[in-house]
Short mmCIF file of C-alpha atoms in Angstrom, two decimals:
data_model
loop_
_atom_site.label_atom_id
_atom_site.label_comp_id
_atom_site.label_asym_id
_atom_site.label_seq_id
_atom_site.Cartn_x
_atom_site.Cartn_y
_atom_site.Cartn_z
CA MET A 1229 66.92 145.12 80.62
CA ALA A 1230 67.90 146.23 84.06
CA ASP A 1231 64.97 144.29 85.35
CA MET A 1232 66.10 141.19 83.61
CA HIS A 1233 69.52 141.35 85.18
CA GLU A 1234 68.01 141.56 88.59
CA ASN A 1235 65.98 138.49 87.93
CA ASN A 1236 68.86 136.87 86.23
CA THR A 1237 70.96 137.17 89.29
CA GLY A 1238 68.17 135.79 91.37
CA THR A 1239 67.47 132.68 89.31
CA LEU A 1240 71.05 131.86 88.58
CA ASN A 1241 72.43 132.85 91.90
CA LEU A 1242 75.24 134.66 90.17
CA LYS A 1243 78.15 135.81 92.19
CA PRO A 1244 80.06 138.85 91.07
CA VAL A 1245 82.78 137.97 88.62
CA HIS A 1246 84.43 135.31 90.65
CA GLU A 1247 88.03 134.56 90.81
CA ARG A 1248 88.86 132.09 88.10
CA ILE A 1249 90.24 128.85 89.34
CA ARG A 1250 93.88 128.36 88.55
CA LYS A 1251 94.22 125.48 86.17
CA LYS A 1252 97.14 123.14 86.32
CA SER A 1253 97.69 122.47 82.64
CA ALA A 1254 96.25 125.55 80.99
CA ASP A 1255 98.29 127.04 78.18
CA PRO A 1256 96.59 129.92 76.35
CA SER A 1257 99.33 129.98 73.72
CA ARG A 1258 98.44 126.49 72.51
CA VAL A 1259 95.37 126.29 70.30
CA MET A 1260 93.81 122.84 70.78
CA ILE A 1261 90.81 123.30 68.51
CA HIS A 1262 90.82 125.58 65.50
CA VAL A 1263 87.63 125.59 63.45
CA GLU A 1264 87.59 127.53 60.23
CA ASN A 1265 84.49 128.28 58.17
CA LEU A 1266 82.84 124.96 59.01
CA HIS A 1267 79.82 124.02 56.92
CA LYS A 1268 77.67 120.96 57.42
CA SER A 1269 74.69 119.94 55.31
CA TYR A 1270 72.35 117.00 55.36
CA HIS A 1271 71.20 116.72 51.76
CA ASP A 1272 69.57 120.11 51.15
CA LEU A 1273 69.44 121.18 54.77
CA GLU A 1274 72.38 123.32 55.84
CA VAL A 1275 72.86 122.95 59.60
CA LEU A 1276 76.16 124.78 59.99
CA LYS A 1277 76.61 127.80 57.77
CA GLY A 1278 80.20 128.78 58.34
CA VAL A 1279 81.34 128.45 61.92
CA SER A 1280 84.77 129.51 63.10
CA ALA A 1281 86.12 129.18 66.62
CA ASP A 1282 89.30 128.58 68.57
CA VAL A 1283 89.74 126.79 71.86
CA VAL A 1284 93.04 126.99 73.69
CA LYS A 1285 94.55 124.41 76.00
CA GLY A 1286 92.80 124.20 79.34
CA GLU A 1287 89.91 126.36 78.24
CA VAL A 1288 86.31 125.46 79.06
CA VAL A 1289 83.93 126.57 76.35
CA VAL A 1290 80.19 126.22 76.79
CA ILE A 1291 77.89 126.32 73.78
CA ILE A 1292 74.31 127.38 74.33
CA GLY A 1293 71.46 127.97 71.94
CA PRO A 1294 67.97 126.82 70.99
CA SER A 1295 67.42 123.27 69.71
CA GLY A 1296 68.13 122.95 66.02
CA SER A 1297 70.70 125.72 66.19
CA GLY A 1298 73.47 123.32 65.17
CA LYS A 1299 75.33 123.21 68.47
CA SER A 1300 75.34 119.41 68.79
CA THR A 1301 76.24 119.05 65.12
CA PHE A 1302 79.11 121.47 65.65
CA LEU A 1303 80.35 119.42 68.60
CA ARG A 1304 80.08 116.17 66.64
CA CYS A 1305 82.13 117.68 63.82
CA LEU A 1306 84.98 118.24 66.27
CA ASN A 1307 85.69 114.50 66.45
CA GLY A 1308 84.45 113.62 63.00
CA LEU A 1309 81.29 111.82 64.11
CA GLU A 1310 79.61 114.00 61.52
CA GLU A 1311 81.20 114.14 58.12
CA ILE A 1312 82.42 117.66 57.49
CA THR A 1313 80.85 119.15 54.37
CA CYS A 1314 83.41 121.91 54.01
CA GLY A 1315 85.82 123.91 56.13
CA ASN A 1316 88.66 122.92 58.41
CA VAL A 1317 88.65 121.43 61.89
CA ILE A 1318 92.18 121.37 63.22
CA ILE A 1319 92.56 119.42 66.43
CA ASP A 1320 95.95 119.83 68.04
CA GLY A 1321 97.53 120.52 64.65
CA GLN A 1322 95.70 117.82 62.69
CA ASN A 1323 93.02 118.71 60.18
CA ILE A 1324 90.36 116.08 60.68
CA ALA A 1325 88.41 117.39 57.69
CA ASP A 1326 91.28 115.99 55.63
CA LYS A 1327 90.40 112.45 54.56
CA SER A 1328 94.03 111.34 54.68
CA VAL A 1329 94.24 112.03 58.43
CA ASN A 1330 93.74 108.91 60.55
CA ILE A 1331 90.53 109.85 62.32
CA ASN A 1332 90.73 106.91 64.73
CA LYS A 1333 94.13 108.08 65.93
CA ALA A 1334 92.86 111.64 66.32
CA ARG A 1335 89.85 110.47 68.33
CA GLU A 1336 92.07 108.77 70.89
CA ASN A 1337 92.88 112.25 72.11
CA ILE A 1338 89.27 113.50 72.13
CA GLY A 1339 86.91 112.07 74.70
CA MET A 1340 83.19 112.39 74.15
CA VAL A 1341 80.26 112.20 76.52
CA PHE A 1342 76.80 111.73 75.04
CA GLN A 1343 73.34 112.80 76.11
CA HIS A 1344 72.19 109.19 76.28
CA PHE A 1345 75.39 107.86 77.92
CA ASN A 1346 75.88 105.10 75.33
CA LEU A 1347 77.59 102.75 77.74
CA PHE A 1348 78.31 99.43 76.06
CA ALA A 1349 75.33 97.32 77.12
CA ASN A 1350 77.12 94.01 76.60
CA MET A 1351 79.96 94.78 79.01
CA ASN A 1352 80.25 95.48 82.69
CA VAL A 1353 81.54 98.82 83.91
CA MET A 1354 85.16 97.69 84.12
CA ARG A 1355 85.08 96.36 80.54
CA ASN A 1356 83.44 99.57 79.39
CA LEU A 1357 86.39 101.50 80.75
CA THR A 1358 89.19 99.18 79.66
CA LEU A 1359 87.95 98.18 76.20
CA ALA A 1360 89.49 101.04 74.25
CA PRO A 1361 92.86 101.33 76.05
CA VAL A 1362 93.43 97.57 75.86
CA ASP A 1363 92.09 97.07 72.32
CA LEU A 1364 94.11 99.97 71.00
CA LYS A 1365 97.18 98.75 72.86
CA LYS A 1366 97.48 101.93 74.91
CA ALA A 1367 97.88 99.87 78.05
CA THR A 1368 98.07 96.29 79.26
CA LYS A 1369 94.94 94.87 80.84
CA ALA A 1370 96.39 95.33 84.33
CA GLU A 1371 97.42 98.93 83.69
CA ALA A 1372 94.05 99.77 82.18
CA GLU A 1373 92.23 98.23 85.12
CA ALA A 1374 94.33 100.13 87.61
CA ARG A 1375 93.64 103.37 85.76
CA ALA A 1376 89.95 102.48 85.53
CA ARG A 1377 89.73 101.92 89.27
CA GLN A 1378 91.39 105.28 89.84
CA LEU A 1379 88.84 106.99 87.63
CA LEU A 1380 85.92 105.09 89.14
CA GLU A 1381 87.05 106.23 92.53
CA ARG A 1382 87.26 109.78 91.26
CA VAL A 1383 83.64 109.68 90.03
CA GLY A 1384 82.64 107.92 93.24
CA LEU A 1385 81.57 104.62 91.69
CA LEU A 1386 84.36 102.19 92.48
CA ASP A 1387 81.83 99.74 93.92
CA LYS A 1388 80.10 99.47 90.53
CA ALA A 1389 83.04 97.99 88.63
CA ASP A 1390 81.37 94.61 88.06
CA VAL A 1391 77.89 95.89 87.38
CA TYR A 1392 76.22 96.02 83.96
CA PRO A 1393 74.99 99.40 82.71
CA ASN A 1394 71.29 98.49 82.98
CA GLN A 1395 71.67 98.28 86.75
CA LEU A 1396 72.84 101.89 87.07
CA SER A 1397 70.88 105.10 87.48
CA GLY A 1398 71.14 107.81 84.84
CA GLY A 1399 73.52 109.91 86.89
CA GLN A 1400 75.72 106.90 87.59
CA LYS A 1401 75.72 105.97 83.90
CA GLN A 1402 76.86 109.42 82.92
CA ARG A 1403 79.62 109.48 85.52
CA ILE A 1404 80.80 106.09 84.22
CA ALA A 1405 80.63 107.46 80.67
CA ILE A 1406 82.86 110.35 81.70
CA ALA A 1407 85.30 107.93 83.33
CA ARG A 1408 85.29 105.79 80.18
CA ALA A 1409 86.25 108.77 78.04
CA LEU A 1410 88.98 109.73 80.52
CA CYS A 1411 90.47 106.24 80.36
CA MET A 1412 92.14 107.16 77.07
CA ASN A 1413 93.79 110.18 78.74
CA PRO A 1414 92.43 112.65 76.20
CA ASP A 1415 93.56 116.27 76.09
CA ILE A 1416 90.12 117.34 74.93
CA MET A 1417 86.69 116.39 76.26
CA LEU A 1418 83.46 117.02 74.38
CA PHE A 1419 80.14 116.96 76.23
CA ASP A 1420 76.94 116.74 74.21
CA GLU A 1421 74.11 117.79 76.53
CA PRO A 1422 75.39 115.50 79.28
CA THR A 1423 72.60 116.27 81.73
CA SER A 1424 69.62 116.60 79.39
CA ALA A 1425 68.46 113.00 79.79
CA LEU A 1426 68.84 112.97 83.57
CA ASP A 1427 66.30 113.23 86.32
CA PRO A 1428 66.71 116.62 88.02
CA GLU A 1429 68.10 115.18 91.23
CA MET A 1430 70.93 113.49 89.33
CA ILE A 1431 72.15 116.51 87.40
CA GLY A 1432 74.23 117.81 90.30
CA GLU A 1433 76.41 114.73 90.65
CA VAL A 1434 77.33 114.81 86.94
CA LEU A 1435 78.03 118.54 86.96
CA ALA A 1436 80.24 118.08 90.01
CA VAL A 1437 82.40 115.58 88.12
CA MET A 1438 82.62 117.93 85.15
CA LYS A 1439 83.59 120.82 87.36
CA ASP A 1440 86.33 118.70 88.82
CA LEU A 1441 87.68 118.14 85.31
CA ALA A 1442 87.51 121.83 84.50
CA VAL A 1443 89.62 122.60 87.54
CA GLU A 1444 92.18 120.03 86.47
CA GLY A 1445 92.61 121.89 83.21
CA ILE A 1446 91.31 119.52 80.57
CA THR A 1447 90.22 121.38 77.47
CA MET A 1448 86.45 121.09 77.42
CA VAL A 1449 83.71 121.94 74.97
CA ILE A 1450 80.28 121.56 76.47
CA VAL A 1451 76.87 121.81 74.88
CA THR A 1452 74.39 122.32 77.70
CA HIS A 1453 71.22 123.95 78.88
CA GLU A 1454 72.56 124.31 82.42
CA MET A 1455 73.06 128.05 82.50
CA GLY A 1456 74.11 128.10 86.13
CA PHE A 1457 76.84 125.61 85.38
CA ALA A 1458 77.95 127.60 82.35
CA MET A 1459 78.15 130.73 84.48
CA GLU A 1460 80.24 129.01 87.08
CA VAL A 1461 82.61 126.90 85.02
CA ALA A 1462 82.91 128.36 81.53
CA ASP A 1463 85.82 130.52 80.47
CA ARG A 1464 83.87 131.44 77.40
CA VAL A 1465 80.28 131.01 76.23
CA LEU A 1466 79.24 130.69 72.59
CA PHE A 1467 75.66 131.37 71.63
CA MET A 1468 74.59 129.55 68.48
CA ASP A 1469 71.45 130.01 66.43
CA GLY A 1470 70.49 129.05 62.90
CA GLY A 1471 73.85 127.49 62.10
CA TYR A 1472 75.99 130.45 63.14
CA ILE A 1473 77.80 131.54 66.25
CA ILE A 1474 75.81 134.67 66.98
CA GLU A 1475 77.63 135.93 70.02
CA GLU A 1476 80.50 134.89 72.22
CA GLY A 1477 82.10 136.17 75.35
CA THR A 1478 82.78 135.48 78.99
CA PRO A 1479 79.82 134.12 80.96
CA GLU A 1480 79.46 137.52 82.57
CA GLU A 1481 79.24 139.24 79.21
CA ILE A 1482 76.78 136.75 77.75
CA PHE A 1483 74.52 136.34 80.77
CA ARG A 1484 74.66 139.85 82.22
CA SER A 1485 74.81 141.98 79.13
CA PRO A 1486 73.95 140.03 76.00
CA LYS A 1487 74.13 142.25 72.93
CA HIS A 1488 72.44 140.42 70.11
CA PRO A 1489 68.60 140.46 70.17
CA ARG A 1490 68.47 136.70 69.59
CA THR A 1491 70.75 136.05 72.54
CA ILE A 1492 68.59 138.26 74.71
CA ASP A 1493 65.44 136.54 73.46
CA PHE A 1494 66.89 133.07 74.08
CA LEU A 1495 68.14 133.87 77.57
CA GLU A 1496 64.80 135.36 78.50
CA LYS A 1497 63.08 132.16 77.46
CA VAL A 1498 65.42 129.66 79.11
CA LEU A 1499 65.73 131.62 82.30
CA GLY A 1500 61.95 131.81 82.47
CA ILE A 1501 61.76 135.55 82.76
CA MET B 1329 53.21 50.90 59.04
CA ARG B 1330 55.32 48.50 61.07
CA ASP B 1331 56.41 46.36 58.13
CA ILE B 1332 57.42 49.45 56.20
CA LEU B 1333 59.46 50.66 59.12
CA THR B 1334 61.17 47.32 59.63
CA ASN B 1335 61.82 46.78 55.93
CA TYR B 1336 62.93 50.27 55.07
CA GLU B 1337 64.39 51.57 58.33
CA PRO B 1338 68.01 51.82 57.10
CA PHE B 1339 66.68 53.38 53.93
CA PHE B 1340 64.86 56.15 55.83
CA LEU B 1341 67.73 56.72 58.21
CA GLN B 1342 70.14 57.09 55.33
CA ALA B 1343 67.78 59.55 53.66
CA LEU B 1344 67.51 61.48 56.92
CA GLY B 1345 71.30 61.53 57.06
CA GLN B 1346 71.37 63.06 53.58
CA THR B 1347 68.76 65.63 54.60
CA LEU B 1348 70.83 66.59 57.62
CA LEU B 1349 74.06 66.68 55.61
CA LEU B 1350 72.52 69.00 53.04
CA SER B 1351 70.98 71.16 55.78
CA LEU B 1352 74.29 71.52 57.58
CA LEU B 1353 76.13 72.41 54.39
CA GLY B 1354 73.41 74.87 53.41
CA LEU B 1355 73.36 76.45 56.86
CA PHE B 1356 77.13 76.65 57.09
CA PHE B 1357 77.63 78.39 53.77
CA GLY B 1358 74.35 80.26 54.21
CA CYS B 1359 75.61 81.75 57.48
CA ILE B 1360 78.86 82.79 55.83
CA LEU B 1361 76.99 84.40 52.94
CA GLY B 1362 74.55 85.95 55.41
CA ILE B 1363 77.32 87.55 57.46
CA ILE B 1364 79.11 88.82 54.35
CA PHE B 1365 76.02 90.28 52.70
CA GLY B 1366 74.48 91.40 55.98
CA LEU B 1367 77.59 93.44 56.76
CA MET B 1368 77.72 94.68 53.18
CA SER B 1369 74.27 96.16 53.66
CA VAL B 1370 75.22 98.12 56.80
CA VAL B 1371 78.68 99.49 55.87
CA LYS B 1372 78.93 103.08 54.67
CA ASN B 1373 79.49 102.22 51.04
CA ARG B 1374 76.77 102.63 48.46
CA ILE B 1375 78.21 100.11 46.00
CA LEU B 1376 78.41 97.34 48.60
CA ASN B 1377 74.93 98.27 49.85
CA ALA B 1378 73.60 97.97 46.31
CA VAL B 1379 75.29 94.60 45.71
CA ALA B 1380 73.78 93.23 48.91
CA LEU B 1381 70.36 94.62 48.02
CA VAL B 1382 70.42 93.04 44.56
CA TYR B 1383 71.48 89.67 45.96
CA VAL B 1384 68.78 89.61 48.64
CA ASN B 1385 66.01 90.78 46.32
CA LEU B 1386 67.04 88.42 43.54
CA ILE B 1387 66.98 85.37 45.80
CA ARG B 1388 63.81 86.42 47.59
CA GLY B 1389 62.10 87.08 44.28
CA VAL B 1390 62.77 83.66 42.77
CA PRO B 1391 61.17 80.46 44.11
CA MET B 1392 63.78 78.02 45.34
CA ILE B 1393 62.55 75.29 43.03
CA VAL B 1394 63.30 77.55 40.06
CA LEU B 1395 66.71 78.38 41.51
CA ALA B 1396 67.38 74.65 41.94
CA PHE B 1397 66.55 73.84 38.31
CA PHE B 1398 68.50 76.88 37.16
CA ILE B 1399 71.65 75.84 39.01
CA TYR B 1400 71.39 72.10 38.40
CA ILE B 1401 70.25 72.10 34.79
CA GLY B 1402 70.27 75.62 33.37
CA VAL B 1403 73.78 76.75 34.24
CA PRO B 1404 75.64 73.53 33.26
CA TYR B 1405 73.62 73.43 30.04
CA ALA B 1406 74.62 76.98 29.16
CA LEU B 1407 78.26 76.35 30.02
CA ASN B 1408 78.39 73.18 27.94
CA GLN B 1409 76.35 74.44 25.04
CA TYR B 1410 77.97 77.82 24.56
CA LEU B 1411 81.39 77.43 26.11
CA HIS B 1412 81.88 73.68 25.58
CA ALA B 1413 83.00 73.41 29.15
CA GLY B 1414 81.99 69.76 29.66
CA ILE B 1415 80.67 70.32 33.16
CA THR B 1416 78.45 68.07 35.21
CA LEU B 1417 77.22 69.16 38.61
CA SER B 1418 76.39 66.59 41.29
CA SER B 1419 73.01 67.00 42.92
CA LEU B 1420 74.79 67.49 46.25
CA ALA B 1421 76.88 70.37 44.88
CA ALA B 1422 73.92 71.98 43.15
CA GLY B 1423 71.72 71.43 46.19
CA THR B 1424 74.28 72.93 48.56
CA LEU B 1425 74.78 75.93 46.30
CA CYS B 1426 71.05 76.49 45.93
CA LEU B 1427 70.29 76.07 49.63
CA SER B 1428 73.24 78.27 50.67
CA LEU B 1429 72.27 81.06 48.32
CA ASN B 1430 68.70 80.91 49.56
CA CYS B 1431 69.56 80.67 53.26
CA GLY B 1432 72.26 83.35 52.84
CA ALA B 1433 69.82 85.92 51.51
CA TYR B 1434 67.45 85.49 54.45
CA MET B 1435 70.30 85.38 56.94
CA ALA B 1436 71.67 88.60 55.44
CA GLU B 1437 68.33 90.25 56.13
CA ILE B 1438 68.25 88.91 59.70
CA ILE B 1439 71.78 90.17 60.33
CA ARG B 1440 71.10 93.56 58.75
CA ALA B 1441 67.96 94.03 60.81
CA GLY B 1442 69.73 92.79 63.95
CA ILE B 1443 72.58 95.25 63.55
CA GLN B 1444 70.25 98.10 62.72
CA SER B 1445 68.17 97.35 65.81
CA ILE B 1446 71.13 98.35 68.01
CA ASP B 1447 71.16 102.00 69.09
CA PRO B 1448 73.56 103.89 66.77
CA GLY B 1449 74.90 105.52 69.93
CA GLN B 1450 76.72 102.27 70.73
CA MET B 1451 78.72 102.51 67.52
CA GLU B 1452 79.29 106.24 68.02
CA ALA B 1453 80.58 105.76 71.55
CA ALA B 1454 83.02 103.09 70.39
CA ARG B 1455 84.16 105.21 67.45
CA SER B 1456 84.58 108.26 69.69
CA LEU B 1457 87.12 106.31 71.75
CA GLY B 1458 89.22 105.70 68.66
CA LEU B 1459 88.08 102.19 67.75
CA SER B 1460 87.76 101.49 64.04
CA TRP B 1461 84.39 100.66 62.48
CA TRP B 1462 85.28 96.96 62.32
CA ARG B 1463 86.50 96.78 65.91
CA SER B 1464 83.43 98.64 67.12
CA MET B 1465 81.23 96.24 65.18
CA TYR B 1466 83.08 93.19 66.46
CA ARG B 1467 83.39 94.24 70.10
CA VAL B 1468 80.27 96.26 70.74
CA VAL B 1469 77.51 96.13 68.13
CA PHE B 1470 77.60 92.55 66.87
CA PRO B 1471 77.63 90.85 70.29
CA GLN B 1472 74.48 92.78 71.18
CA ALA B 1473 72.85 92.24 67.81
CA ILE B 1474 73.40 88.48 67.84
CA ARG B 1475 71.25 88.13 70.96
CA ASN B 1476 68.35 89.82 69.25
CA MET B 1477 68.89 87.69 66.17
CA ILE B 1478 68.84 84.26 67.79
CA PRO B 1479 65.09 83.59 67.52
CA SER B 1480 65.10 84.63 63.85
CA ILE B 1481 68.21 82.61 63.13
CA VAL B 1482 66.67 79.50 64.71
CA ASN B 1483 63.58 80.08 62.62
CA GLN B 1484 65.71 80.33 59.50
CA PHE B 1485 67.54 77.11 60.43
CA ILE B 1486 64.19 75.34 60.59
CA ILE B 1487 63.06 76.77 57.26
CA THR B 1488 66.33 75.77 55.63
CA LEU B 1489 66.05 72.26 57.02
CA LYS B 1490 62.56 71.96 55.57
CA ASP B 1491 63.64 73.56 52.29
CA THR B 1492 65.93 70.61 51.61
CA SER B 1493 62.77 68.73 50.65
CA ILE B 1494 62.48 70.97 47.59
CA LEU B 1495 65.81 69.65 46.39
CA SER B 1496 64.21 66.25 45.88
CA VAL B 1497 63.27 67.62 42.44
CA ILE B 1498 66.88 67.62 41.30
CA GLY B 1499 67.25 64.01 42.44
CA PHE B 1500 69.11 64.60 45.67
CA PRO B 1501 68.49 61.45 47.77
CA GLU B 1502 67.04 63.17 50.85
CA LEU B 1503 63.89 62.19 52.75
CA VAL B 1504 61.19 63.25 50.30
CA ASN B 1505 63.04 61.89 47.31
CA LYS B 1506 63.58 58.53 49.00
CA ALA B 1507 60.04 58.42 50.31
CA GLN B 1508 58.79 58.61 46.73
CA ASN B 1509 60.98 55.63 45.90
CA VAL B 1510 59.53 53.63 48.76
CA ILE B 1511 55.99 54.49 47.68
CA ALA B 1512 56.80 53.47 44.15
CA ILE B 1513 57.67 50.01 45.46
CA THR B 1514 55.09 49.59 48.25
CA PHE B 1515 52.20 51.90 47.24
CA LYS B 1516 51.76 52.71 50.95
CA SER B 1517 51.68 56.48 50.59
CA PHE B 1518 49.80 57.22 53.84
CA GLU B 1519 52.27 55.28 55.96
CA VAL B 1520 55.34 56.58 54.18
CA TRP B 1521 54.37 60.24 54.34
CA THR B 1522 53.44 59.84 58.00
CA ILE B 1523 56.86 58.44 58.74
CA VAL B 1524 58.55 61.24 56.79
CA ALA B 1525 56.48 63.92 58.53
CA VAL B 1526 57.29 62.50 61.96
CA MET B 1527 60.99 62.38 61.14
CA TYR B 1528 61.04 66.05 60.16
CA LEU B 1529 59.01 66.94 63.21
CA VAL B 1530 61.31 65.13 65.63
CA VAL B 1531 64.46 66.69 64.18
CA ILE B 1532 62.94 70.16 64.30
CA LEU B 1533 61.68 69.75 67.87
CA ILE B 1534 65.17 68.69 68.93
CA LEU B 1535 66.65 71.71 67.12
CA GLN B 1536 64.21 74.02 68.88
CA ARG B 1537 65.03 72.53 72.25
CA VAL B 1538 68.77 73.00 71.71
CA ALA B 1539 68.19 76.57 70.56
CA LYS B 1540 66.18 77.38 73.69
CA LEU B 1541 68.94 76.04 75.91
CA LEU B 1542 71.52 78.04 74.01
CA GLU B 1543 69.45 81.19 74.25
CA ARG B 1544 68.93 80.77 77.98
CA ARG B 1545 72.63 80.19 78.49
CA LEU B 1546 73.53 83.34 76.55
CA ASN B 1547 71.12 85.42 78.60
CA ARG B 1548 72.01 84.00 81.97
CA GLY B 1549 73.06 86.60 84.52
CA ARG B 1550 73.59 89.25 81.88
CA TYR B 1551 71.99 92.50 80.95
CA ALA B 1552 68.31 92.55 80.04
#
């Protein structure tokens, strides 16, 4: 074990417990996401077998785990993209497992970034960003475009406003996708393996944008395989396997002294030790 | 050939007009039915899915000539015989109904396949922003799907245009029906069928040309 930590530090370039960045809008007393005994099945296959978790305002939670562990499914339950089989998912006081809750309204406050970007192929970048705010009457066209330009500048792609998605690189697409989600001014951002479909040299630019958001204090739930990023940015890491949250803790706790054998086994594999 | 053309030109042109009228009516209502049933087969509702499936399979499983006789003769007969309704159906009404139902079933399949060919991630991304299913369909999925559908839709237009000839059997005065009349008078079957074939061919070539231009225009300067 001691050996592993040595190596661990080497591969991940871990600093000693660093000073956490002060977040502007963090509020630990306000629970943004409250998940209670969440179950999700596809026909006979149970993917989530009773998951409970809380995320407070401004917190950055990273979910790690092997493929098929249910982490993406869990994330997709948080905005109702997956129908919830049983349990409660309370987002900022609203139980989205309840069929009477207007899921479209709830989603306006939850941005999502996908592994495969999913930019609207029939629209240019500007339209991608302004579609939802304008269509949902959150802003006039002019307001939405002004906001979109602001966000494009923030992700460093202002010059791409008139371009169609097929003319962008993967990293650019994902930065645009992040900007698109931010256009609705959500309190919560969900990231579903945002760098997994990227060429290695483009991962950094996307992580930089995400780090920027974390500093700002947006509540973030991130499914990722980027352990270095998790170490640096996460307030809390959840390790999922077999449809359960097996272990959770600060990045230091999870990466330096994992307790559960499956966590140890997983980290050994992904860190290539 | 020439004397037939000179003697019967207005006759043929009128018949062509009837063919085109019936085609347009069939295509118009067929497209409406196709959109309705195509959407019914992709919404998340098992009952609507089943209704669409039954409609498409029923129409695809019955030859159009049988459908034509059923609508033109069978249904009015049943209504009059058993319900004493006193209904007569014009051949135009029956023909339009038959052609629309037929075209609609195939269009529904084209639209279903077109929508399903679009990456589900497009719908998910739109939904994740708070757009409703309908808005996401209308703004994001359908505009992309329609591009993929155009070649199949043009193909279906051509088939529907040609299918009008089947409706000659219920006495609708379109090209084939009228051609038989001309042959009955002149006995010049080779010449008459040649003229009819060429007329269909020309109309369809023009339709294809227009479709190509439309397709090119839609794709100009846009995404691949």
